[in-house]
PDB file of C-alpha atoms in Angstrom:
ATOM      1  CA  MET I  21      24.502 -10.606   5.001  1.00  0.00           C
ATOM      2  CA  SER I  22      27.383  -8.659   5.689  1.00  0.00           C
ATOM      3  CA  LEU I  23      27.277  -8.120   2.100  1.00  0.00           C
ATOM      4  CA  PHE I  24      24.115  -6.304   2.392  1.00  0.00           C
ATOM      5  CA  GLU I  25      25.245  -4.329   5.473  1.00  0.00           C
ATOM      6  CA  ARG I  26      27.753  -2.601   3.974  1.00  0.00           C
ATOM      7  CA  SER I  27      25.483  -1.272   0.253  1.00  0.00           C
ATOM      8  CA  GLY I  28      23.160  -0.116   3.253  1.00  0.00           C
ATOM      9  CA  MET I  29      19.920  -2.246   1.336  1.00  0.00           C
ATOM     10  CA  SER I  30      17.371  -3.711   3.426  1.00  0.00           C
ATOM     11  CA  VAL I  31      17.274  -7.611   3.526  1.00  0.00           C
ATOM     12  CA  ALA I  32      14.366  -9.637   5.077  1.00  0.00           C
ATOM     13  CA  ILE I  33      13.913 -13.385   4.954  1.00  0.00           C
ATOM     14  CA  LEU I  34      10.411 -14.159   4.681  1.00  0.00           C
ATOM     15  CA  ASP I  35       8.852 -17.924   5.096  1.00  0.00           C
ATOM     16  CA  LEU I  36       6.348 -19.142   2.658  1.00  0.00           C
ATOM     17  CA  GLN I  37       3.504 -17.589   4.313  1.00  0.00           C
ATOM     18  CA  LEU I  38       5.980 -14.292   3.841  1.00  0.00           C
ATOM     19  CA  ARG I  39       6.096 -14.290   7.600  1.00  0.00           C
ATOM     20  CA  VAL I  40       9.672 -11.929   8.322  1.00  0.00           C
ATOM     21  CA  LEU I  41      12.797 -15.006   9.265  1.00  0.00           C
ATOM     22  CA  GLU I  42      15.269 -12.481   9.867  1.00  0.00           C
ATOM     23  CA  THR I  43      16.423  -9.025   8.902  1.00  0.00           C
ATOM     24  CA  ASN I  44      19.267  -7.010   8.522  1.00  0.00           C
ATOM     25  CA  THR I  45      19.830  -3.655  10.677  1.00  0.00           C
ATOM     26  CA  ALA I  46      19.340  -1.267   7.695  1.00  0.00           C
ATOM     27  CA  PHE I  47      15.823  -3.031   7.381  1.00  0.00           C
ATOM     28  CA  PHE I  48      15.113  -1.763  11.106  1.00  0.00           C
ATOM     29  CA  GLN I  49      16.275   1.786  10.101  1.00  0.00           C
ATOM     30  CA  GLN I  50      14.775   2.107   6.725  1.00  0.00           C
ATOM     31  CA  PHE I  51      11.319   0.686   8.463  1.00  0.00           C
ATOM     32  CA  GLY I  52      11.753   2.718  11.643  1.00  0.00           C
ATOM     33  CA  ARG I  53      10.369  -1.037  13.525  1.00  0.00           C
ATOM     34  CA  LEU I  54      12.200  -2.768  16.442  1.00  0.00           C
ATOM     35  CA  SER I  55      12.925  -6.331  15.601  1.00  0.00           C
ATOM     36  CA  THR I  56      10.603  -7.986  17.956  1.00  0.00           C
ATOM     37  CA  ASP I  57       7.663  -5.617  15.907  1.00  0.00           C
ATOM     38  CA  VAL I  58       9.300  -7.013  12.539  1.00  0.00           C
ATOM     39  CA  ARG I  59      10.189 -11.087  12.908  1.00  0.00           C
ATOM     40  CA  GLY I  60       7.011 -13.431  13.183  1.00  0.00           C
ATOM     41  CA  HIS I  61       4.954 -10.480  10.900  1.00  0.00           C
ATOM     42  CA  GLY I  62       3.608 -10.837   7.168  1.00  0.00           C
ATOM     43  CA  PHE I  63       5.911  -8.684   5.448  1.00  0.00           C
ATOM     44  CA  CYS I  64       3.176  -7.008   3.394  1.00  0.00           C
ATOM     45  CA  GLU I  65       2.183  -6.102   6.737  1.00  0.00           C
ATOM     46  CA  PHE I  66       4.849  -3.131   6.312  1.00  0.00           C
ATOM     47  CA  LEU I  67       3.588  -1.820   2.810  1.00  0.00           C
ATOM     48  CA  HIS I  68       1.507   0.315   2.103  1.00  0.00           C
ATOM     49  CA  PRO I  69      -2.306  -0.237   1.707  1.00  0.00           C
ATOM     50  CA  SER I  70      -2.769   0.158  -1.990  1.00  0.00           C
ATOM     51  CA  VAL I  71       0.226  -2.248  -3.075  1.00  0.00           C
ATOM     52  CA  ARG I  72      -0.845  -5.060  -0.563  1.00  0.00           C
ATOM     53  CA  GLN I  73      -3.058  -7.099  -2.793  1.00  0.00           C
ATOM     54  CA  HIS I  74      -0.992  -6.743  -5.653  1.00  0.00           C
ATOM     55  CA  MET I  75       1.963  -7.430  -3.737  1.00  0.00           C
ATOM     56  CA  LEU I  76       1.028 -10.380  -2.149  1.00  0.00           C
ATOM     57  CA  ARG I  77      -0.172 -11.728  -5.486  1.00  0.00           C
ATOM     58  CA  GLN I  78       2.858 -11.408  -7.347  1.00  0.00           C
ATOM     59  CA  PHE I  79       4.430 -12.910  -3.848  1.00  0.00           C
ATOM     60  CA  ALA I  80       2.165 -16.091  -4.512  1.00  0.00           C
ATOM     61  CA  ARG I  81       3.743 -16.448  -8.218  1.00  0.00           C
ATOM     62  CA  LEU I  82       6.914 -16.323  -6.848  1.00  0.00           C
ATOM     63  CA  THR I  83       6.685 -18.914  -3.666  1.00  0.00           C
ATOM     64  CA  MET I  84       4.650 -21.259  -5.957  1.00  0.00           C
ATOM     65  CA  GLY I  85       7.573 -21.471  -8.630  1.00  0.00           C
ATOM     66  CA  GLY I  86       5.916 -19.884 -11.380  1.00  0.00           C
ATOM     67  CA  ARG I  87       8.820 -17.213 -11.201  1.00  0.00           C
ATOM     68  CA  ALA I  88      12.139 -16.748  -9.866  1.00  0.00           C
ATOM     69  CA  ARG I  89      12.455 -12.987  -9.293  1.00  0.00           C
ATOM     70  CA  LEU I  90      10.042 -10.477  -8.815  1.00  0.00           C
ATOM     71  CA  THR I  91      10.971  -6.278  -9.231  1.00  0.00           C
ATOM     72  CA  GLU I  92       8.438  -3.609  -8.219  1.00  0.00           C
ATOM     73  CA  ARG I  93       8.237  -0.373  -7.252  1.00  0.00           C
ATOM     74  CA  VAL I  94       6.432  -0.217  -3.444  1.00  0.00           C
ATOM     75  CA  VAL I  95       5.401   2.199  -1.150  1.00  0.00           C
ATOM     76  CA  ALA I  96       6.599   1.054   2.897  1.00  0.00           C
ATOM     77  CA  ILE I  97       5.224   2.458   6.016  1.00  0.00           C
ATOM     78  CA  ARG I  98       6.817   3.355   9.048  1.00  0.00           C
ATOM     79  CA  PRO I  99       5.097   3.330  12.474  1.00  0.00           C
ATOM     80  CA  ASP I 100       4.766   7.175  12.731  1.00  0.00           C
ATOM     81  CA  GLY I 101       2.230   6.871   9.548  1.00  0.00           C
ATOM     82  CA  THR I 102       5.227   7.932   7.201  1.00  0.00           C
ATOM     83  CA  THR I 103       5.599   6.146   3.641  1.00  0.00           C
ATOM     84  CA  PHE I 104       8.891   5.850   1.584  1.00  0.00           C
ATOM     85  CA  ALA I 105       9.098   4.462  -1.957  1.00  0.00           C
ATOM     86  CA  GLY I 106      11.703   2.289  -3.432  1.00  0.00           C
ATOM     87  CA  GLU I 107      12.127  -0.383  -6.088  1.00  0.00           C
ATOM     88  CA  LEU I 108      12.153  -4.085  -4.122  1.00  0.00           C
ATOM     89  CA  THR I 109      13.498  -7.069  -5.002  1.00  0.00           C
ATOM     90  CA  GLY I 110      12.083 -10.726  -4.528  1.00  0.00           C
ATOM     91  CA  LEU I 111      14.072 -13.709  -4.580  1.00  0.00           C
ATOM     92  CA  ALA I 112      13.117 -17.207  -4.219  1.00  0.00           C
ATOM     93  CA  VAL I 113      15.341 -19.212  -2.660  1.00  0.00           C
ATOM     94  CA  PRO I 114      15.260 -23.359  -3.200  1.00  0.00           C
ATOM     95  CA  GLY I 115      16.080 -26.058  -0.647  1.00  0.00           C
ATOM     96  CA  ASP I 116      17.749 -29.165  -1.010  1.00  0.00           C
ATOM     97  CA  SER I 117      14.632 -30.657  -2.563  1.00  0.00           C
ATOM     98  CA  ALA I 118      14.243 -28.247  -4.932  1.00  0.00           C
ATOM     99  CA  GLN I 119      11.269 -26.781  -3.812  1.00  0.00           C
ATOM    100  CA  ILE I 120      10.914 -23.286  -3.074  1.00  0.00           C
ATOM    101  CA  LYS I 121      12.071 -23.180   0.855  1.00  0.00           C
ATOM    102  CA  THR I 122      12.363 -19.073   1.971  1.00  0.00           C
ATOM    103  CA  VAL I 123      12.282 -15.787  -0.129  1.00  0.00           C
ATOM    104  CA  VAL I 124      14.926 -13.500  -0.064  1.00  0.00           C
ATOM    105  CA  VAL I 125      13.468  -9.454  -0.334  1.00  0.00           C
ATOM    106  CA  LEU I 126      15.961  -6.653  -1.026  1.00  0.00           C
ATOM    107  CA  MET I 127      14.716  -2.822  -1.107  1.00  0.00           C
ATOM    108  CA  ARG I 128      16.285  -0.003  -1.199  1.00  0.00           C
ATOM    109  CA  ALA I 129      14.549   3.561  -0.280  1.00  0.00           C
ATOM    110  CA  GLU I 130      14.461   5.964  -3.171  1.00  0.00           C
ATOM    111  CA  ARG I 131      15.382   9.787  -2.622  1.00  0.00           C
ATOM    112  CA  SER I 132      13.136  11.989  -3.150  1.00  0.00           C
ATOM    113  CA  LYS I 133      11.700  15.791  -1.594  1.00  0.00           C
ATOM    114  CA  ASN I 134       8.397  14.288  -1.753  1.00  0.00           C
ATOM    115  CA  ASP I 135       8.807  11.593   0.956  1.00  0.00           C
ATOM    116  CA  ASN I 136       7.501  11.118   4.131  1.00  0.00           C
ATOM    117  CA  PRO I 137       3.842  11.819   3.067  1.00  0.00           C
ATOM    118  CA  VAL I 138       1.186  11.060   5.716  1.00  0.00           C
ATOM    119  CA  ILE I 139      -1.115   8.008   5.127  1.00  0.00           C
ATOM    120  CA  VAL I 140      -4.907   8.147   5.949  1.00  0.00           C
ATOM    121  CA  ASP I 141      -5.093   8.809   9.673  1.00  0.00           C
ATOM    122  CA  PRO I 142      -8.224   6.974  11.382  1.00  0.00           C
ATOM    123  CA  TYR I 143     -10.206  10.075  11.461  1.00  0.00           C
ATOM    124  CA  ARG I 144     -10.370  10.212   7.342  1.00  0.00           C
ATOM    125  CA  THR I 145     -12.407   6.838   7.123  1.00  0.00           C
ATOM    126  CA  LEU I 146     -15.573   7.021   4.893  1.00  0.00           C
ATOM    127  CA  THR I 147     -18.955   6.239   5.613  1.00  0.00           C
ATOM    128  CA  ASP I 148     -19.947   3.520   2.644  1.00  0.00           C
ATOM    129  CA  LEU I 149     -21.770   5.976   1.196  1.00  0.00           C
ATOM    130  CA  ASP I 150     -18.954   8.503   0.936  1.00  0.00           C
ATOM    131  CA  ALA I 151     -16.812   5.595  -0.557  1.00  0.00           C
ATOM    132  CA  LYS I 152     -19.265   4.782  -2.914  1.00  0.00           C
ATOM    133  CA  ILE I 153     -19.046   8.020  -4.034  1.00  0.00           C
ATOM    134  CA  LEU I 154     -15.605   8.662  -4.147  1.00  0.00           C
ATOM    135  CA  GLU I 155     -15.617   5.224  -6.357  1.00  0.00           C
ATOM    136  CA  GLY I 156     -17.820   6.899  -8.755  1.00  0.00           C
ATOM    137  CA  VAL I 157     -16.111  10.334  -8.920  1.00  0.00           C
ATOM    138  CA  ALA I 158     -12.773   8.170  -9.299  1.00  0.00           C
ATOM    139  CA  ALA I 159     -14.470   6.222 -11.872  1.00  0.00           C
ATOM    140  CA  GLY I 160     -15.665   9.168 -14.178  1.00  0.00           C
ATOM    141  CA  ILE I 161     -19.047   8.476 -13.693  1.00  0.00           C
ATOM    142  CA  PRO I 162     -21.303  11.992 -14.263  1.00  0.00           C
ATOM    143  CA  THR I 163     -22.856  13.337 -11.187  1.00  0.00           C
ATOM    144  CA  VAL I 164     -26.464  12.713 -12.322  1.00  0.00           C
ATOM    145  CA  GLN I 165     -25.998   9.033 -13.261  1.00  0.00           C
ATOM    146  CA  LEU I 166     -24.210   8.887  -9.829  1.00  0.00           C
ATOM    147  CA  ALA I 167     -27.117  10.086  -8.136  1.00  0.00           C
ATOM    148  CA  THR I 168     -29.291   7.949  -9.869  1.00  0.00           C
ATOM    149  CA  LYS I 169     -27.535   4.895  -9.044  1.00  0.00           C
ATOM    150  CA  LEU I 170     -27.173   5.468  -5.368  1.00  0.00           C
ATOM    151  CA  TYR I 171     -30.637   6.895  -5.075  1.00  0.00           C
ATOM    152  CA  LEU I 172     -29.881  10.389  -4.015  1.00  0.00           C
ATOM    153  CA  SER I 173     -30.365  13.750  -5.829  1.00  0.00           C
ATOM    154  CA  ARG I 174     -27.750  15.188  -7.812  1.00  0.00           C
ATOM    155  CA  GLN I 175     -27.487  17.545  -4.600  1.00  0.00           C
ATOM    156  CA  GLY I 176     -26.954  15.027  -2.108  1.00  0.00           C
ATOM    157  CA  VAL I 177     -23.915  13.706  -4.153  1.00  0.00           C
ATOM    158  CA  GLU I 178     -22.545  17.579  -4.373  1.00  0.00           C
ATOM    159  CA  TYR I 179     -22.881  17.965  -0.767  1.00  0.00           C
ATOM    160  CA  HIS I 180     -21.028  14.490  -0.282  1.00  0.00           C
ATOM    161  CA  VAL I 181     -17.923  15.416  -2.749  1.00  0.00           C
ATOM    162  CA  SER I 182     -17.464  19.230  -1.129  1.00  0.00           C
ATOM    163  CA  ALA I 183     -17.312  17.770   2.408  1.00  0.00           C
ATOM    164  CA  MET I 184     -14.895  15.198   1.073  1.00  0.00           C
ATOM    165  CA  LEU I 185     -12.865  17.829  -1.236  1.00  0.00           C
ATOM    166  CA  ARG I 186     -12.792  19.797   3.223  1.00  0.00           C
ATOM    167  CA  LYS I 187     -12.114  16.753   4.677  1.00  0.00           C
ATOM    168  CA  PHE I 188      -8.819  15.695   2.600  1.00  0.00           C
ATOM    169  CA  LYS I 189      -7.834  19.453   2.251  1.00  0.00           C
ATOM    170  CA  VAL I 190      -8.005  19.311  -1.605  1.00  0.00           C
ATOM    171  CA  PRO I 191      -9.608  21.944  -3.921  1.00  0.00           C
ATOM    172  CA  ASN I 192     -11.178  19.928  -6.512  1.00  0.00           C
ATOM    173  CA  ARG I 193     -12.522  16.243  -7.631  1.00  0.00           C
ATOM    174  CA  ALA I 194      -9.646  15.774  -9.633  1.00  0.00           C
ATOM    175  CA  ALA I 195      -7.170  16.685  -6.593  1.00  0.00           C
ATOM    176  CA  LEU I 196      -9.465  14.742  -4.339  1.00  0.00           C
ATOM    177  CA  VAL I 197      -9.246  11.394  -6.909  1.00  0.00           C
ATOM    178  CA  ALA I 198      -5.406  12.192  -6.582  1.00  0.00           C
ATOM    179  CA  LYS I 199      -5.269  12.299  -2.645  1.00  0.00           C
ATOM    180  CA  ALA I 200      -7.100   8.769  -2.591  1.00  0.00           C
ATOM    181  CA  TYR I 201      -4.887   7.079  -4.386  1.00  0.00           C
ATOM    182  CA  ALA I 202      -1.953   8.836  -2.354  1.00  0.00           C
ATOM    183  CA  VAL I 203      -2.919   7.857   0.786  1.00  0.00           C
ATOM    184  CA  GLY I 204      -3.843   4.672   0.003  1.00  0.00           C
ATOM    185  CA  ILE I 205      -7.695   4.353   0.119  1.00  0.00           C
ATOM    186  CA  PHE I 206      -7.682   2.666  -3.324  1.00  0.00           C
ATOM    187  CA  SER I 207      -5.426  -0.238  -4.704  1.00  0.00           C
ATOM    188  CA  VAL I 208      -3.435   0.852  -7.320  1.00  0.00           C
ATOM    189  CA  ASP I 209      -3.821  -2.437  -9.949  1.00  0.00           C
ATOM    190  CA  CYS I 210      -7.654  -2.140  -9.171  1.00  0.00           C
ATOM    191  CA  TRP I 211     -10.543  -0.754 -12.050  1.00  0.00           C
ATOM    192  CA  PRO I 212     -13.064   0.083 -11.479  1.00  0.00           C
ATOM    193  CA  PRO I 213     -11.438   1.682  -8.342  1.00  0.00           C
ATOM    194  CA  ALA I 214     -12.465   0.470  -5.009  1.00  0.00           C
ATOM    195  CA  ALA I 215     -12.061   1.884  -1.167  1.00  0.00           C
ATOM    196  CA  LEU I 216     -10.149  -0.489   0.453  1.00  0.00           C
ATOM    197  CA  PRO I 217     -12.258  -2.182   3.434  1.00  0.00           C
ATOM    198  CA  GLU I 218      -9.639  -0.832   6.099  1.00  0.00           C
ATOM    199  CA  TYR I 219     -11.039   2.830   5.123  1.00  0.00           C
ATOM    200  CA  VAL I 220     -14.561   2.253   5.345  1.00  0.00           C
ATOM    201  CA  LYS I 221     -16.702   2.800   8.817  1.00  0.00           C
TER     202      LYS I 221
END
């Protein structure tokens, strides 16, 4: 740990259920959390919703011995809702019996002028209908086809799209989809796009 303390790299040691056993000081500083907010919690809770499912799958392969190491670019969340990106490396550490015993996670935040975008706040959750319309727009489904699929008029779809443009403060559909990905409404590794349950009322 002392070597990593000097490097400024965040380090977390996880059990096989991906719960945090131990971290270094840089982890608390980078993630903006206290030790009581971290130890015993699932590591993926500290990642942006858009990457959680993907990283859970990657960690599962690591803990089951399918690979010894993983390297991924991820986005993490601080308690104030700001985010930061960085490269995460996970290492499977075997015990005496050669079975995987723990996972060591190393992460260094990227320095960027675009850091710290605010994630979706509770007031920006979507209704089930809005989520379906947003998914359709993101998948490139034409308005008329989307209206038929959802038993709405074309004007009904346009009304909901316009309301979401105002809600997310974006000028057009392309920006709306980009914002949905940026704030974590859509998972980064899912096609067709599907809104994550935590953002749907």
